[in-house]
Amino acid sequence: LIQNSQVLGASDVQTENTLIKERPISLLSGHKTIALFGDSMIDTMETDSPYLKKALKLVYPNIDFNLLNYGIGAQSVTNGLNRLNENINYKDRQYPTILNSNADIFIIESFAYNPLDNSEEYEANMRSLLNQLIALGKPVYFLATIAPLKANFGKGPGGVNWDSDAAWAHATKIDSYLEQGISIAKSLNIPIIDCYHPTLQTNGEGIAIYVNKHDGIHPSVTGHQFIADKIAHMISI
């Protein structure tokens, strides 16, 4: 039912021009619904997830994709768990609960960018969240999003603009929860779409080209395109 756990994408080159391993164009046709669930790292993919829709069409040109963006900003995994059974009425998105979405594929982001103070709470809540989706009997993927900047985390006109020490400490906490989320997904045999390690430099920094200069946190257009291409080339329809 669920594919054996594997980290998908961890071997990509860590450069601005990171290449996505090419996948043969599929001749499959039909209709597929994909539900994406997470915090602002999903929310900023926008309604209908246009970058992902474009990337999917390059691989599956004959499939009509319905993409449901269940991302809500500033939410932790605890908030995410609590809204599994809530209808979504957010921005221009009105969806039934994700458990009643009838999605063919679920992509669950780590919620690491809104880290909890307690890693045990993160562990318990992420496991519960993932297990409830696994129980639906449809493919579930875990998305580890891009690595955060460190000294420049949150710096920009729309950023939090903390001092460098505070920014570095918070970004390091995000790193730890991205790693923990990957570990949890592995233990549940959930395939991992890894956008984190390919964008993590040896000095611990993220790659600036993938980060929005306005807030120093969320993916830039290039970052969203990278994530979308990674998803499109890694999931199985």
mmCIF file of C-alpha atoms in Angstrom:
data_model
loop_
_atom_site.group_PDB
_atom_site.id
_atom_site.type_symbol
_atom_site.label_atom_id
_atom_site.label_comp_id
_atom_site.label_asym_id
_atom_site.label_seq_id
_atom_site.Cartn_x
_atom_site.Cartn_y
_atom_site.Cartn_z
ATOM 1 C CA LEU A 1 0.000 0.000 0.000
ATOM 2 C CA ILE A 2 2.648 2.510 1.106
ATOM 3 C CA GLN A 3 5.935 2.352 -0.738
ATOM 4 C CA ASN A 4 9.032 1.340 1.187
ATOM 5 C CA SER A 5 10.562 4.382 2.819
ATOM 6 C CA GLN A 6 13.255 6.068 0.834
ATOM 7 C CA VAL A 7 14.757 9.514 0.771
ATOM 8 C CA LEU A 8 13.936 10.878 -2.645
ATOM 9 C CA GLY A 9 16.277 13.546 -3.900
ATOM 10 C CA ALA A 10 19.066 13.452 -1.314
ATOM 11 C CA SER A 11 21.778 12.900 -3.929
ATOM 12 C CA ASP A 12 21.156 16.039 -5.995
ATOM 13 C CA VAL A 13 23.986 18.538 -6.433
ATOM 14 C CA GLN A 14 23.826 21.453 -3.981
ATOM 15 C CA THR A 15 24.087 24.355 -6.411
ATOM 16 C CA GLU A 16 21.881 27.099 -7.784
ATOM 17 C CA ASN A 17 21.391 24.977 -10.891
ATOM 18 C CA THR A 18 20.427 21.790 -9.073
ATOM 19 C CA LEU A 19 19.205 19.284 -11.633
ATOM 20 C CA ILE A 20 16.110 17.201 -11.089
ATOM 21 C CA LYS A 21 16.560 13.649 -12.289
ATOM 22 C CA GLU A 22 14.510 13.372 -15.432
ATOM 23 C CA ARG A 23 11.530 11.059 -15.466
ATOM 24 C CA PRO A 24 10.100 9.682 -18.711
ATOM 25 C CA ILE A 25 6.942 11.415 -19.854
ATOM 26 C CA SER A 26 3.985 9.317 -18.766
ATOM 27 C CA LEU A 27 1.242 8.254 -21.171
ATOM 28 C CA LEU A 28 -1.247 7.813 -18.338
ATOM 29 C CA SER A 29 -4.475 9.777 -18.598
ATOM 30 C CA GLY A 30 -7.360 10.590 -16.310
ATOM 31 C CA HIS A 31 -7.959 12.732 -13.240
ATOM 32 C CA LYS A 32 -5.982 12.845 -9.994
ATOM 33 C CA THR A 33 -6.447 14.869 -6.830
ATOM 34 C CA ILE A 34 -3.422 15.708 -4.709
ATOM 35 C CA ALA A 35 -3.812 17.223 -1.241
ATOM 36 C CA LEU A 36 -0.898 19.204 0.176
ATOM 37 C CA PHE A 37 -0.891 19.779 3.932
ATOM 38 C CA GLY A 38 1.389 21.939 6.044
ATOM 39 C CA ASP A 39 2.228 25.405 7.272
ATOM 40 C CA SER A 40 3.210 28.514 5.293
ATOM 41 C CA MET A 41 5.757 26.542 3.282
ATOM 42 C CA ILE A 42 2.714 24.917 1.644
ATOM 43 C CA ASP A 43 0.437 27.959 1.928
ATOM 44 C CA THR A 44 2.834 30.085 -0.158
ATOM 45 C CA MET A 45 2.611 27.563 -2.997
ATOM 46 C CA GLU A 46 -0.703 29.398 -3.587
ATOM 47 C CA THR A 47 -4.197 28.159 -4.325
ATOM 48 C CA ASP A 48 -4.161 25.519 -7.075
ATOM 49 C CA SER A 49 -0.353 25.316 -6.606
ATOM 50 C CA PRO A 50 0.505 26.687 -10.077
ATOM 51 C CA TYR A 51 4.224 25.816 -9.932
ATOM 52 C CA LEU A 52 3.408 22.223 -9.052
ATOM 53 C CA LYS A 53 0.641 21.999 -11.638
ATOM 54 C CA LYS A 54 3.066 23.137 -14.338
ATOM 55 C CA ALA A 55 5.734 20.685 -13.195
ATOM 56 C CA LEU A 56 3.265 17.793 -13.092
ATOM 57 C CA LYS A 57 2.016 18.558 -16.600
ATOM 58 C CA LEU A 58 5.542 18.150 -17.958
ATOM 59 C CA VAL A 59 5.664 14.600 -16.605
ATOM 60 C CA TYR A 60 1.971 13.670 -16.876
ATOM 61 C CA PRO A 61 0.634 15.746 -19.808
ATOM 62 C CA ASN A 62 -2.566 13.703 -20.161
ATOM 63 C CA ILE A 63 -3.669 13.813 -16.523
ATOM 64 C CA ASP A 64 -5.991 16.499 -15.191
ATOM 65 C CA PHE A 65 -4.714 17.428 -11.725
ATOM 66 C CA ASN A 66 -6.817 18.907 -8.963
ATOM 67 C CA LEU A 67 -4.417 20.322 -6.357
ATOM 68 C CA LEU A 68 -5.786 21.110 -2.902
ATOM 69 C CA ASN A 69 -3.608 23.449 -0.833
ATOM 70 C CA TYR A 70 -4.274 22.788 2.858
ATOM 71 C CA GLY A 71 -1.363 24.967 3.996
ATOM 72 C CA ILE A 72 -2.013 27.592 6.674
ATOM 73 C CA GLY A 73 0.680 29.983 7.822
ATOM 74 C CA ALA A 74 2.144 30.148 11.352
ATOM 75 C CA GLN A 75 0.865 26.701 12.320
ATOM 76 C CA SER A 76 2.768 23.983 14.141
ATOM 77 C CA VAL A 77 2.263 20.257 13.732
ATOM 78 C CA THR A 78 -0.047 20.437 16.769
ATOM 79 C CA ASN A 79 -2.283 22.887 14.907
ATOM 80 C CA GLY A 80 -2.108 20.657 11.855
ATOM 81 C CA LEU A 81 -3.164 17.598 13.816
ATOM 82 C CA ASN A 82 -6.076 19.509 15.339
ATOM 83 C CA ARG A 83 -7.420 20.537 11.928
ATOM 84 C CA LEU A 84 -7.400 17.122 10.277
ATOM 85 C CA ASN A 85 -11.141 17.009 10.942
ATOM 86 C CA GLU A 86 -11.841 20.663 10.163
ATOM 87 C CA ASN A 87 -13.261 22.049 6.937
ATOM 88 C CA ILE A 88 -10.998 24.662 5.382
ATOM 89 C CA ASN A 89 -12.266 28.184 4.774
ATOM 90 C CA TYR A 90 -9.018 30.095 4.342
ATOM 91 C CA LYS A 91 -8.240 32.834 1.840
ATOM 92 C CA ASP A 92 -9.987 31.665 -1.351
ATOM 93 C CA ARG A 93 -9.858 27.989 -0.368
ATOM 94 C CA GLN A 94 -12.978 26.179 0.715
ATOM 95 C CA TYR A 95 -12.313 22.469 1.126
ATOM 96 C CA PRO A 96 -13.795 19.631 3.133
ATOM 97 C CA THR A 97 -11.587 18.147 5.833
ATOM 98 C CA ILE A 98 -8.451 16.596 4.412
ATOM 99 C CA LEU A 99 -9.650 13.227 5.727
ATOM 100 C CA ASN A 100 -12.761 13.660 3.539
ATOM 101 C CA SER A 101 -10.988 15.189 0.548
ATOM 102 C CA ASN A 102 -11.033 11.957 -1.509
ATOM 103 C CA ALA A 103 -7.490 12.802 -2.580
ATOM 104 C CA ASP A 104 -5.560 10.186 -4.526
ATOM 105 C CA ILE A 105 -2.230 11.313 -3.045
ATOM 106 C CA PHE A 106 -1.333 13.136 0.167
ATOM 107 C CA ILE A 107 1.817 15.241 0.518
ATOM 108 C CA ILE A 108 2.535 16.218 4.110
ATOM 109 C CA GLU A 109 5.099 18.908 4.871
ATOM 110 C CA SER A 110 7.193 18.798 8.032
ATOM 111 C CA PHE A 111 5.799 21.843 9.891
ATOM 112 C CA ALA A 112 9.447 22.349 10.900
ATOM 113 C CA TYR A 113 9.382 26.072 10.157
ATOM 114 C CA ASN A 114 7.021 26.470 13.127
ATOM 115 C CA PRO A 115 8.992 24.381 15.617
ATOM 116 C CA LEU A 116 7.632 23.317 18.976
ATOM 117 C CA ASP A 117 9.635 23.686 22.177
ATOM 118 C CA ASN A 118 9.295 19.978 22.854
ATOM 119 C CA SER A 119 10.608 17.416 20.363
ATOM 120 C CA GLU A 120 8.609 14.638 22.057
ATOM 121 C CA GLU A 121 5.394 16.544 21.347
ATOM 122 C CA TYR A 122 6.445 16.967 17.722
ATOM 123 C CA GLU A 123 7.153 13.232 17.486
ATOM 124 C CA ALA A 124 3.808 12.207 18.945
ATOM 125 C CA ASN A 125 1.738 14.663 16.928
ATOM 126 C CA MET A 126 3.487 14.048 13.612
ATOM 127 C CA ARG A 127 3.112 10.297 14.044
ATOM 128 C CA SER A 128 -0.575 10.671 14.837
ATOM 129 C CA LEU A 129 -1.128 12.968 11.864
ATOM 130 C CA LEU A 130 0.668 10.677 9.434
ATOM 131 C CA ASN A 131 -0.969 7.512 10.766
ATOM 132 C CA GLN A 132 -4.456 8.970 10.306
ATOM 133 C CA LEU A 133 -3.671 9.706 6.664
ATOM 134 C CA ILE A 134 -2.046 6.313 6.104
ATOM 135 C CA ALA A 135 -5.264 4.724 7.384
ATOM 136 C CA LEU A 136 -7.130 6.170 4.389
ATOM 137 C CA GLY A 137 -5.327 3.665 2.171
ATOM 138 C CA LYS A 138 -3.925 6.169 -0.325
ATOM 139 C CA PRO A 139 -0.263 7.013 -1.018
ATOM 140 C CA VAL A 140 1.248 9.388 1.529
ATOM 141 C CA TYR A 141 4.501 11.291 0.946
ATOM 142 C CA PHE A 142 6.516 13.321 3.441
ATOM 143 C CA LEU A 143 7.908 16.602 2.124
ATOM 144 C CA ALA A 144 11.045 17.990 3.754
ATOM 145 C CA THR A 145 11.193 21.510 2.388
ATOM 146 C CA ILE A 146 14.227 23.700 1.636
ATOM 147 C CA ALA A 147 16.981 24.317 4.179
ATOM 148 C CA PRO A 148 16.692 27.657 6.002
ATOM 149 C CA LEU A 149 19.203 30.439 5.853
ATOM 150 C CA LYS A 150 21.117 30.845 9.112
ATOM 151 C CA ALA A 151 22.609 34.285 9.886
ATOM 152 C CA ASN A 152 20.198 35.891 7.420
ATOM 153 C CA PHE A 153 17.140 33.893 8.445
ATOM 154 C CA GLY A 154 14.097 36.160 8.495
ATOM 155 C CA LYS A 155 15.920 39.200 7.176
ATOM 156 C CA GLY A 156 14.148 41.389 4.641
ATOM 157 C CA PRO A 157 11.472 44.095 4.346
ATOM 158 C CA GLY A 158 8.789 41.606 5.393
ATOM 159 C CA GLY A 159 10.921 39.492 7.706
ATOM 160 C CA VAL A 160 11.217 39.138 11.478
ATOM 161 C CA ASN A 161 14.684 40.734 11.325
ATOM 162 C CA TRP A 162 16.161 39.175 14.447
ATOM 163 C CA ASP A 163 19.808 39.621 15.351
ATOM 164 C CA SER A 164 22.158 37.108 13.741
ATOM 165 C CA ASP A 165 22.537 34.926 16.850
ATOM 166 C CA ALA A 166 18.774 34.590 17.329
ATOM 167 C CA ALA A 167 18.261 33.953 13.620
ATOM 168 C CA TRP A 168 20.937 31.250 13.590
ATOM 169 C CA ALA A 169 19.517 29.566 16.697
ATOM 170 C CA HIS A 170 15.973 29.477 15.302
ATOM 171 C CA ALA A 171 17.104 28.206 11.903
ATOM 172 C CA THR A 172 19.145 25.477 13.602
ATOM 173 C CA LYS A 173 15.988 24.438 15.455
ATOM 174 C CA ILE A 174 14.184 24.223 12.116
ATOM 175 C CA ASP A 175 16.986 21.978 10.842
ATOM 176 C CA SER A 176 16.547 19.646 13.793
ATOM 177 C CA TYR A 177 12.815 19.292 13.178
ATOM 178 C CA LEU A 178 13.328 18.701 9.461
ATOM 179 C CA GLU A 179 15.693 15.860 10.379
ATOM 180 C CA GLN A 180 13.260 14.539 12.984
ATOM 181 C CA GLY A 181 10.389 14.616 10.518
ATOM 182 C CA ILE A 182 12.436 12.647 7.998
ATOM 183 C CA SER A 183 13.272 10.103 10.699
ATOM 184 C CA ILE A 184 9.600 9.720 11.661
ATOM 185 C CA ALA A 185 8.546 9.244 8.034
ATOM 186 C CA LYS A 186 11.255 6.618 7.526
ATOM 187 C CA SER A 187 10.055 4.697 10.573
ATOM 188 C CA LEU A 188 6.528 4.656 9.111
ATOM 189 C CA ASN A 189 7.764 3.554 5.666
ATOM 190 C CA ILE A 190 6.542 6.788 4.097
ATOM 191 C CA PRO A 191 8.476 7.922 1.002
ATOM 192 C CA ILE A 192 10.348 11.159 1.620
ATOM 193 C CA ILE A 193 10.574 13.951 -0.933
ATOM 194 C CA ASP A 194 13.797 15.533 0.261
ATOM 195 C CA CYS A 195 14.251 19.161 -0.721
ATOM 196 C CA TYR A 196 16.181 19.789 2.485
ATOM 197 C CA HIS A 197 19.522 18.029 2.072
ATOM 198 C CA PRO A 198 20.076 19.150 -1.554
ATOM 199 C CA THR A 199 19.708 22.769 -0.392
ATOM 200 C CA LEU A 200 21.836 22.433 2.761
ATOM 201 C CA GLN A 201 25.424 23.579 2.274
ATOM 202 C CA THR A 202 28.401 22.087 4.115
ATOM 203 C CA ASN A 203 28.633 25.188 6.322
ATOM 204 C CA GLY A 204 25.070 24.612 7.545
ATOM 205 C CA GLU A 205 23.572 27.430 5.499
ATOM 206 C CA GLY A 206 20.656 27.167 3.125
ATOM 207 C CA ILE A 207 21.045 28.405 -0.443
ATOM 208 C CA ALA A 208 19.956 32.017 -0.836
ATOM 209 C CA ILE A 209 18.611 31.664 -4.394
ATOM 210 C CA TYR A 210 15.858 29.384 -3.056
ATOM 211 C CA VAL A 211 14.739 31.836 -0.346
ATOM 212 C CA ASN A 212 12.415 34.812 -0.785
ATOM 213 C CA LYS A 213 14.383 38.045 -0.312
ATOM 214 C CA HIS A 214 11.293 39.806 1.005
ATOM 215 C CA ASP A 215 11.111 37.824 4.246
ATOM 216 C CA GLY A 216 14.213 35.617 4.299
ATOM 217 C CA ILE A 217 12.118 32.571 5.209
ATOM 218 C CA HIS A 218 9.765 31.249 2.556
ATOM 219 C CA PRO A 219 10.736 29.843 -0.834
ATOM 220 C CA SER A 220 11.463 32.257 -3.654
ATOM 221 C CA VAL A 221 9.980 31.613 -7.089
ATOM 222 C CA THR A 222 13.095 29.549 -7.809
ATOM 223 C CA GLY A 223 12.581 27.722 -4.522
ATOM 224 C CA HIS A 224 8.952 26.923 -5.290
ATOM 225 C CA GLN A 225 9.917 25.726 -8.766
ATOM 226 C CA PHE A 226 12.587 23.482 -7.267
ATOM 227 C CA ILE A 227 10.139 21.982 -4.775
ATOM 228 C CA ALA A 228 7.495 21.525 -7.482
ATOM 229 C CA ASP A 229 9.916 19.810 -9.850
ATOM 230 C CA LYS A 230 11.118 17.539 -7.057
ATOM 231 C CA ILE A 231 7.572 16.496 -6.199
ATOM 232 C CA ALA A 232 6.584 15.945 -9.835
ATOM 233 C CA HIS A 233 9.574 13.726 -10.537
ATOM 234 C CA MET A 234 9.363 11.729 -7.327
ATOM 235 C CA ILE A 235 5.720 10.797 -6.788
ATOM 236 C CA SER A 236 4.133 7.824 -8.501
ATOM 237 C CA ILE A 237 0.725 8.249 -10.102
#
